[in-house]
Amino acid sequence: MAKTVAFHLQKGGVGKTTISGALACQSALNGHETLIIDCDPQGNLSSWFLTDPPKYELADVLQGRCFVLDAILPVRSLEHLSILPTFGIGGTLKIYSETKLADEPYVLEDLIKEVSDKFEHIVLDLSPGLGRLERSCLIASDEIVTPMTPEVFSLDGLEIFIDELAKLKKNMRSNVKHNKIIINSFDERIRQHRDIYNAAVSSGRFKVFKIPVDPLFRKAQETNKVPQLYKVRGRGLKNGTVQALTELDLNIWRN
Ligand SMILES: Nc1ncnc2c1ncn2[C@@H]1O[C@H](COP(=O)(O)OP(=O)(O)OP(=O)(O)O)[C@@H](O)[C@H]1O
Ligand SMILES: [Mg+2]
């Protein structure tokens, strides 16, 4: 049985795609059969890891236009990593979520059950917001991990998310776990970053992780590369980034 983890905060641009993509790679690099489900109509993870246009997308599976295993593709640059893609351009996930999804909120949970014996780890990347699609993804997951940037507005966003998630869990009878946050693009030298980290830790509600600012992420995304294997002029990810990804990998998949 696979463990399914969604990376989510309703706020945009906090690193959901970067972190979910990098941690899916970390899991595959450790030899675990890993599936990315691109649940964001922007299709950012799909354009990061796929170089050829896919035939089918997640929305085709959800609408019964193809079998789930026909839509899952191996990521060529990394063994043990597969992706169920979403087309950023010309895709139908957004329209599906706005029209039909209301009648079938458990459709993602059912899809995940269908592939659960073929993968060990399943990673969901969501779009910002907390609409029907994101809610369906959250209740289909075993765990939600929240990335945030070290800004006051992110702390406000976290409070809103905690509140909305509590309502969702109650209404949908979900037991999804939410006890880890990741402060992304963290810079130890900046006092505000340290203050936000300390505030998150002292709330006592979460295990708090940090990922440093690392320009290699954007470069890897622009060139369809696995960040852990990519080097620019002989330099790869910062040591601090590698350590953070290793620690997160251990904590997220261990139980
Ligand atoms: N640790 C980091 N260091 C440097 N750049 C980063 C880091 N994390 C993310 N970025 C960059 O920040 C931008 C936004 O990140 P990303 O797309 O992962 O956010 P997101 O939360 O998925 O956004 P959206 O809400 O639009 O889906 C990207 O250009 C990405 O390369
Ligand atoms: Mg994203």
mmCIF file of C-alpha atoms and ligand atoms in Angstrom:
data_model
loop_
_atom_site.group_PDB
_atom_site.id
_atom_site.type_symbol
_atom_site.label_atom_id
_atom_site.label_comp_id
_atom_site.label_asym_id
_atom_site.label_seq_id
_atom_site.Cartn_x
_atom_site.Cartn_y
_atom_site.Cartn_z
ATOM 1 C CA MET A 1 0.000 0.000 0.000
ATOM 2 C CA ALA A 2 1.407 3.355 -1.023
ATOM 3 C CA LYS A 3 1.621 6.334 1.277
ATOM 4 C CA THR A 4 0.136 9.458 -0.330
ATOM 5 C CA VAL A 5 1.377 12.915 0.619
ATOM 6 C CA ALA A 6 -0.031 16.217 -0.645
ATOM 7 C CA PHE A 7 2.040 19.388 -0.437
ATOM 8 C CA HIS A 8 -0.310 22.230 0.190
ATOM 9 C CA LEU A 9 -1.016 25.719 1.402
ATOM 10 C CA GLN A 10 -3.714 27.752 -0.349
ATOM 11 C CA LYS A 11 -1.185 30.547 -0.924
ATOM 12 C CA GLY A 12 0.531 30.784 -4.316
ATOM 13 C CA GLY A 13 4.250 30.670 -5.047
ATOM 14 C CA VAL A 14 5.431 29.183 -1.736
ATOM 15 C CA GLY A 15 7.279 26.250 -3.308
ATOM 16 C CA LYS A 16 4.617 23.512 -3.484
ATOM 17 C CA THR A 17 5.767 22.354 -6.916
ATOM 18 C CA THR A 18 9.481 22.739 -6.215
ATOM 19 C CA ILE A 19 9.339 20.817 -2.942
ATOM 20 C CA SER A 20 6.937 18.108 -4.083
ATOM 21 C CA GLY A 21 9.033 17.572 -7.224
ATOM 22 C CA ALA A 22 12.347 17.512 -5.357
ATOM 23 C CA LEU A 23 11.029 15.140 -2.687
ATOM 24 C CA ALA A 24 9.536 12.805 -5.291
ATOM 25 C CA CYS A 25 13.011 12.686 -6.886
ATOM 26 C CA GLN A 26 14.617 12.067 -3.485
ATOM 27 C CA SER A 27 12.298 9.125 -2.889
ATOM 28 C CA ALA A 28 13.020 7.649 -6.352
ATOM 29 C CA LEU A 29 16.770 8.173 -5.880
ATOM 30 C CA ASN A 30 16.464 6.039 -2.754
ATOM 31 C CA GLY A 31 14.995 3.266 -4.895
ATOM 32 C CA HIS A 32 11.326 3.634 -3.923
ATOM 33 C CA GLU A 33 8.720 3.318 -6.666
ATOM 34 C CA THR A 34 7.335 6.842 -6.646
ATOM 35 C CA LEU A 35 4.396 8.380 -8.456
ATOM 36 C CA ILE A 36 3.783 12.086 -8.921
ATOM 37 C CA ILE A 37 0.154 13.021 -9.558
ATOM 38 C CA ASP A 38 0.038 16.478 -11.061
ATOM 39 C CA CYS A 39 -3.197 17.854 -9.617
ATOM 40 C CA ASP A 40 -2.521 21.445 -10.630
ATOM 41 C CA PRO A 41 -4.245 22.655 -13.816
ATOM 42 C CA GLN A 42 -1.107 24.763 -14.455
ATOM 43 C CA GLY A 43 0.717 21.449 -15.088
ATOM 44 C CA ASN A 44 4.030 22.759 -13.714
ATOM 45 C CA LEU A 45 5.358 19.413 -12.452
ATOM 46 C CA SER A 46 4.510 17.770 -15.773
ATOM 47 C CA SER A 47 6.390 20.368 -17.774
ATOM 48 C CA TRP A 48 9.316 20.070 -15.348
ATOM 49 C CA PHE A 49 9.726 16.299 -15.692
ATOM 50 C CA LEU A 50 8.349 15.437 -19.141
ATOM 51 C CA THR A 51 10.044 16.405 -22.377
ATOM 52 C CA ASP A 52 7.546 14.809 -24.809
ATOM 53 C CA PRO A 53 3.861 15.755 -24.807
ATOM 54 C CA PRO A 54 1.810 13.034 -23.075
ATOM 55 C CA LYS A 55 -1.159 11.367 -24.763
ATOM 56 C CA TYR A 56 -3.439 11.398 -21.734
ATOM 57 C CA GLU A 57 -3.736 13.507 -18.610
ATOM 58 C CA LEU A 58 -5.190 13.142 -15.117
ATOM 59 C CA ALA A 59 -8.494 14.693 -16.218
ATOM 60 C CA ASP A 60 -8.878 11.951 -18.861
ATOM 61 C CA VAL A 61 -8.598 9.298 -16.161
ATOM 62 C CA LEU A 62 -11.032 11.119 -13.866
ATOM 63 C CA GLN A 63 -13.569 11.330 -16.698
ATOM 64 C CA GLY A 64 -13.179 7.683 -17.712
ATOM 65 C CA ARG A 65 -11.581 8.483 -21.082
ATOM 66 C CA CYS A 66 -8.630 6.163 -20.443
ATOM 67 C CA PHE A 67 -7.342 3.670 -17.887
ATOM 68 C CA VAL A 68 -5.167 5.090 -15.154
ATOM 69 C CA LEU A 69 -2.177 2.907 -16.094
ATOM 70 C CA ASP A 70 -2.365 4.184 -19.688
ATOM 71 C CA ALA A 71 -1.924 7.750 -18.468
ATOM 72 C CA ILE A 72 1.014 7.128 -16.105
ATOM 73 C CA LEU A 73 4.412 7.748 -17.733
ATOM 74 C CA PRO A 74 7.927 6.955 -16.535
ATOM 75 C CA VAL A 75 10.152 9.990 -15.973
ATOM 76 C CA ARG A 76 12.985 9.187 -18.380
ATOM 77 C CA SER A 77 15.688 10.996 -16.450
ATOM 78 C CA LEU A 78 15.132 9.069 -13.208
ATOM 79 C CA GLU A 79 14.541 5.403 -12.517
ATOM 80 C CA HIS A 80 11.672 4.578 -10.101
ATOM 81 C CA LEU A 81 9.878 7.863 -10.832
ATOM 82 C CA SER A 82 6.565 8.037 -12.744
ATOM 83 C CA ILE A 83 4.064 10.802 -13.335
ATOM 84 C CA LEU A 84 0.358 11.071 -13.965
ATOM 85 C CA PRO A 85 0.479 14.371 -15.851
ATOM 86 C CA THR A 86 -1.740 17.379 -16.380
ATOM 87 C CA PHE A 87 -1.583 19.478 -19.535
ATOM 88 C CA GLY A 88 -0.832 23.092 -18.651
ATOM 89 C CA ILE A 89 -2.080 24.210 -22.068
ATOM 90 C CA GLY A 90 -5.147 22.577 -23.588
ATOM 91 C CA GLY A 91 -5.860 20.565 -20.446
ATOM 92 C CA THR A 92 -9.318 19.901 -19.041
ATOM 93 C CA LEU A 93 -8.616 19.478 -15.314
ATOM 94 C CA LYS A 94 -9.834 22.977 -14.430
ATOM 95 C CA ILE A 95 -13.090 22.714 -16.310
ATOM 96 C CA TYR A 96 -13.666 19.192 -14.946
ATOM 97 C CA SER A 97 -13.117 20.398 -11.383
ATOM 98 C CA GLU A 98 -15.525 23.298 -11.885
ATOM 99 C CA THR A 99 -18.283 21.227 -13.452
ATOM 100 C CA LYS A 100 -18.314 17.539 -12.565
ATOM 101 C CA LEU A 101 -16.133 17.143 -9.499
ATOM 102 C CA ALA A 102 -18.812 18.387 -7.070
ATOM 103 C CA ASP A 103 -20.782 15.180 -7.644
ATOM 104 C CA GLU A 104 -17.785 12.908 -7.127
ATOM 105 C CA PRO A 105 -15.546 14.275 -4.326
ATOM 106 C CA TYR A 106 -13.908 10.887 -3.709
ATOM 107 C CA VAL A 107 -12.816 10.359 -7.305
ATOM 108 C CA LEU A 108 -9.136 11.026 -6.536
ATOM 109 C CA GLU A 109 -9.205 8.742 -3.532
ATOM 110 C CA ASP A 110 -10.602 5.975 -5.760
ATOM 111 C CA LEU A 111 -7.927 6.604 -8.398
ATOM 112 C CA ILE A 112 -5.162 6.397 -5.785
ATOM 113 C CA LYS A 113 -6.579 3.122 -4.424
ATOM 114 C CA GLU A 114 -6.381 1.692 -7.939
ATOM 115 C CA VAL A 115 -2.621 2.283 -8.203
ATOM 116 C CA SER A 116 -1.741 1.909 -4.551
ATOM 117 C CA ASP A 117 -0.223 -1.562 -4.924
ATOM 118 C CA LYS A 118 2.069 -0.445 -7.772
ATOM 119 C CA PHE A 119 3.842 2.378 -5.948
ATOM 120 C CA GLU A 120 5.363 2.891 -2.515
ATOM 121 C CA HIS A 121 5.154 6.675 -2.395
ATOM 122 C CA ILE A 122 2.635 8.961 -4.088
ATOM 123 C CA VAL A 123 3.187 12.722 -4.201
ATOM 124 C CA LEU A 124 0.431 15.216 -5.050
ATOM 125 C CA ASP A 125 1.155 18.751 -6.206
ATOM 126 C CA LEU A 126 -1.846 21.053 -5.897
ATOM 127 C CA SER A 127 -2.696 24.467 -7.261
ATOM 128 C CA PRO A 128 -3.045 27.385 -4.861
ATOM 129 C CA GLY A 129 -6.517 27.822 -3.391
ATOM 130 C CA LEU A 130 -8.917 25.586 -1.552
ATOM 131 C CA GLY A 131 -11.570 24.764 -4.112
ATOM 132 C CA ARG A 132 -13.202 21.452 -4.933
ATOM 133 C CA LEU A 133 -10.163 20.005 -6.636
ATOM 134 C CA GLU A 134 -7.790 20.789 -3.772
ATOM 135 C CA ARG A 135 -10.312 19.449 -1.235
ATOM 136 C CA SER A 136 -10.661 16.187 -3.159
ATOM 137 C CA CYS A 137 -6.884 15.853 -3.236
ATOM 138 C CA LEU A 138 -6.532 16.575 0.471
ATOM 139 C CA ILE A 139 -9.078 13.957 1.530
ATOM 140 C CA ALA A 140 -7.427 11.441 -0.810
ATOM 141 C CA SER A 141 -4.097 11.838 1.028
ATOM 142 C CA ASP A 142 -2.659 10.164 4.104
ATOM 143 C CA GLU A 143 -0.722 13.273 5.001
ATOM 144 C CA ILE A 144 -0.535 16.957 4.098
ATOM 145 C CA VAL A 145 2.780 18.764 4.358
ATOM 146 C CA THR A 146 2.630 22.550 4.179
ATOM 147 C CA PRO A 147 5.328 24.574 2.451
ATOM 148 C CA MET A 148 5.422 28.285 3.266
ATOM 149 C CA THR A 149 7.734 31.198 2.672
ATOM 150 C CA PRO A 150 9.190 33.109 5.632
ATOM 151 C CA GLU A 151 6.724 36.002 5.474
ATOM 152 C CA VAL A 152 4.064 37.224 7.874
ATOM 153 C CA PHE A 153 1.365 36.652 5.251
ATOM 154 C CA SER A 154 2.359 32.986 5.061
ATOM 155 C CA LEU A 155 1.797 32.620 8.806
ATOM 156 C CA ASP A 156 -1.678 34.144 8.316
ATOM 157 C CA GLY A 157 -2.195 31.757 5.416
ATOM 158 C CA LEU A 158 -1.221 28.836 7.643
ATOM 159 C CA GLU A 159 -3.833 29.845 10.266
ATOM 160 C CA ILE A 160 -6.521 30.011 7.566
ATOM 161 C CA PHE A 161 -5.447 26.652 6.197
ATOM 162 C CA ILE A 162 -5.543 24.979 9.635
ATOM 163 C CA ASP A 163 -9.050 26.307 10.162
ATOM 164 C CA GLU A 164 -10.334 25.235 6.728
ATOM 165 C CA LEU A 165 -8.699 21.837 7.038
ATOM 166 C CA ALA A 166 -10.393 21.191 10.389
ATOM 167 C CA LYS A 167 -13.788 21.870 8.764
ATOM 168 C CA LEU A 168 -12.959 19.707 5.767
ATOM 169 C CA LYS A 169 -11.835 16.794 7.957
ATOM 170 C CA LYS A 170 -15.035 16.990 9.991
ATOM 171 C CA ASN A 171 -17.365 17.285 6.993
ATOM 172 C CA MET A 172 -15.665 14.598 4.929
ATOM 173 C CA ARG A 173 -14.834 12.278 7.868
ATOM 174 C CA SER A 174 -11.151 12.456 6.955
ATOM 175 C CA ASN A 175 -8.225 11.503 9.180
ATOM 176 C CA VAL A 176 -5.552 13.118 7.042
ATOM 177 C CA LYS A 177 -2.479 13.975 9.090
ATOM 178 C CA HIS A 178 -1.086 17.539 9.099
ATOM 179 C CA ASN A 179 1.854 18.025 11.435
ATOM 180 C CA LYS A 180 4.768 19.160 9.279
ATOM 181 C CA ILE A 181 5.553 22.523 7.759
ATOM 182 C CA ILE A 182 8.463 23.521 5.580
ATOM 183 C CA ILE A 183 9.798 27.061 5.620
ATOM 184 C CA ASN A 184 11.027 27.394 2.076
ATOM 185 C CA SER A 185 13.586 29.821 0.647
ATOM 186 C CA PHE A 186 14.956 30.253 4.152
ATOM 187 C CA ASP A 187 17.976 32.487 4.665
ATOM 188 C CA GLU A 188 19.580 32.145 8.100
ATOM 189 C CA ARG A 189 21.104 35.647 7.799
ATOM 190 C CA ILE A 190 17.721 37.359 7.617
ATOM 191 C CA ARG A 191 16.242 38.148 11.003
ATOM 192 C CA GLN A 192 12.641 38.033 9.813
ATOM 193 C CA HIS A 193 13.214 34.509 8.509
ATOM 194 C CA ARG A 194 14.578 33.415 11.889
ATOM 195 C CA ASP A 195 11.625 35.082 13.659
ATOM 196 C CA ILE A 196 9.074 33.318 11.451
ATOM 197 C CA TYR A 197 10.835 29.983 11.979
ATOM 198 C CA ASN A 198 10.857 30.498 15.763
ATOM 199 C CA ALA A 199 7.175 31.521 15.727
ATOM 200 C CA ALA A 200 6.291 28.352 13.799
ATOM 201 C CA VAL A 201 8.306 26.170 16.186
ATOM 202 C CA SER A 202 6.949 27.796 19.335
ATOM 203 C CA SER A 203 3.338 27.247 18.232
ATOM 204 C CA GLY A 204 4.141 23.648 19.228
ATOM 205 C CA ARG A 205 1.730 22.275 16.645
ATOM 206 C CA PHE A 206 4.196 21.325 13.943
ATOM 207 C CA LYS A 207 7.487 19.756 13.228
ATOM 208 C CA VAL A 208 9.181 22.584 11.309
ATOM 209 C CA PHE A 209 11.701 22.055 8.496
ATOM 210 C CA LYS A 210 13.703 24.568 6.480
ATOM 211 C CA ILE A 211 14.813 24.563 2.841
ATOM 212 C CA PRO A 212 17.384 27.214 1.885
ATOM 213 C CA VAL A 213 17.172 29.561 -1.072
ATOM 214 C CA ASP A 214 18.814 27.609 -3.863
ATOM 215 C CA PRO A 215 18.899 28.984 -7.425
ATOM 216 C CA LEU A 216 19.589 25.505 -8.789
ATOM 217 C CA PHE A 217 15.913 24.580 -8.346
ATOM 218 C CA ARG A 218 14.790 27.119 -10.947
ATOM 219 C CA LYS A 219 17.574 26.128 -13.329
ATOM 220 C CA ALA A 220 16.644 22.437 -13.005
ATOM 221 C CA GLN A 221 13.005 23.296 -13.701
ATOM 222 C CA GLU A 222 13.910 25.317 -16.796
ATOM 223 C CA THR A 223 15.949 22.453 -18.257
ATOM 224 C CA ASN A 224 13.740 19.456 -17.274
ATOM 225 C CA LYS A 225 16.355 18.147 -14.856
ATOM 226 C CA VAL A 226 16.327 16.217 -11.582
ATOM 227 C CA PRO A 227 17.736 18.829 -9.142
ATOM 228 C CA GLN A 228 19.778 16.312 -7.134
ATOM 229 C CA LEU A 229 21.577 15.169 -10.317
ATOM 230 C CA TYR A 230 21.962 18.543 -12.004
ATOM 231 C CA LYS A 231 25.119 20.619 -11.989
ATOM 232 C CA VAL A 232 25.810 24.090 -13.351
ATOM 233 C CA ARG A 233 29.537 24.749 -13.903
ATOM 234 C CA GLY A 234 30.350 21.771 -11.693
ATOM 235 C CA ARG A 235 28.072 22.898 -8.848
ATOM 236 C CA GLY A 236 24.944 21.113 -7.715
ATOM 237 C CA LEU A 237 22.443 21.872 -4.967
ATOM 238 C CA LYS A 238 23.880 23.538 -1.853
ATOM 239 C CA ASN A 239 24.939 21.179 0.950
ATOM 240 C CA GLY A 240 22.217 22.681 3.149
ATOM 241 C CA THR A 241 19.588 21.910 0.500
ATOM 242 C CA VAL A 242 20.757 18.313 0.136
ATOM 243 C CA GLN A 243 20.674 17.885 3.927
ATOM 244 C CA ALA A 244 17.187 19.413 4.151
ATOM 245 C CA LEU A 245 15.818 17.129 1.411
ATOM 246 C CA THR A 246 17.399 14.078 3.056
ATOM 247 C CA GLU A 247 15.916 14.951 6.442
ATOM 248 C CA LEU A 248 12.477 15.614 4.976
ATOM 249 C CA ASP A 249 12.567 12.378 2.999
ATOM 250 C CA LEU A 250 13.304 10.439 6.194
ATOM 251 C CA ASN A 251 10.561 12.165 8.146
ATOM 252 C CA ILE A 252 7.840 12.072 5.537
ATOM 253 C CA TRP A 253 8.030 8.456 4.413
ATOM 254 C CA ARG A 254 9.185 6.797 7.624
ATOM 255 C CA ASN A 255 5.651 6.249 8.973
HETATM 256 N N1 LIG B 1 14.177 26.985 -2.127
HETATM 257 C C1 LIG B 1 14.089 27.729 -3.243
HETATM 258 N N2 LIG B 1 15.150 28.484 -3.643
HETATM 259 C C2 LIG B 1 15.092 29.247 -4.748
HETATM 260 N N3 LIG B 1 14.003 29.318 -5.548
HETATM 261 C C3 LIG B 1 12.903 28.605 -5.206
HETATM 262 C C4 LIG B 1 12.895 27.763 -4.045
HETATM 263 N N4 LIG B 1 11.674 27.180 -3.975
HETATM 264 C C5 LIG B 1 10.972 27.621 -5.023
HETATM 265 N N5 LIG B 1 11.704 28.468 -5.779
HETATM 266 C C6 LIG B 1 11.278 29.168 -7.002
HETATM 267 O O1 LIG B 1 10.126 29.963 -6.661
HETATM 268 C C7 LIG B 1 9.180 29.943 -7.702
HETATM 269 C C8 LIG B 1 7.843 29.467 -7.139
HETATM 270 O O2 LIG B 1 8.002 28.124 -6.699
HETATM 271 P P1 LIG B 1 6.894 27.011 -7.000
HETATM 272 O O3 LIG B 1 6.430 27.089 -8.416
HETATM 273 O O4 LIG B 1 7.441 25.733 -6.525
HETATM 274 O O5 LIG B 1 5.729 27.522 -6.034
HETATM 275 P P2 LIG B 1 4.224 26.983 -5.964
HETATM 276 O O6 LIG B 1 3.784 27.109 -4.560
HETATM 277 O O7 LIG B 1 4.140 25.643 -6.575
HETATM 278 O O8 LIG B 1 3.470 28.036 -6.905
HETATM 279 P P3 LIG B 1 1.927 27.945 -7.384
HETATM 280 O O9 LIG B 1 1.127 28.377 -6.194
HETATM 281 O O10 LIG B 1 1.852 28.889 -8.547
HETATM 282 O O11 LIG B 1 1.655 26.520 -7.761
HETATM 283 C C9 LIG B 1 9.759 29.053 -8.787
HETATM 284 O O12 LIG B 1 10.377 29.867 -9.756
HETATM 285 C C10 LIG B 1 10.816 28.209 -8.079
HETATM 286 O O13 LIG B 1 11.895 27.840 -8.931
HETATM 287 MG MG MG B 2 2.882 24.943 -8.101
#
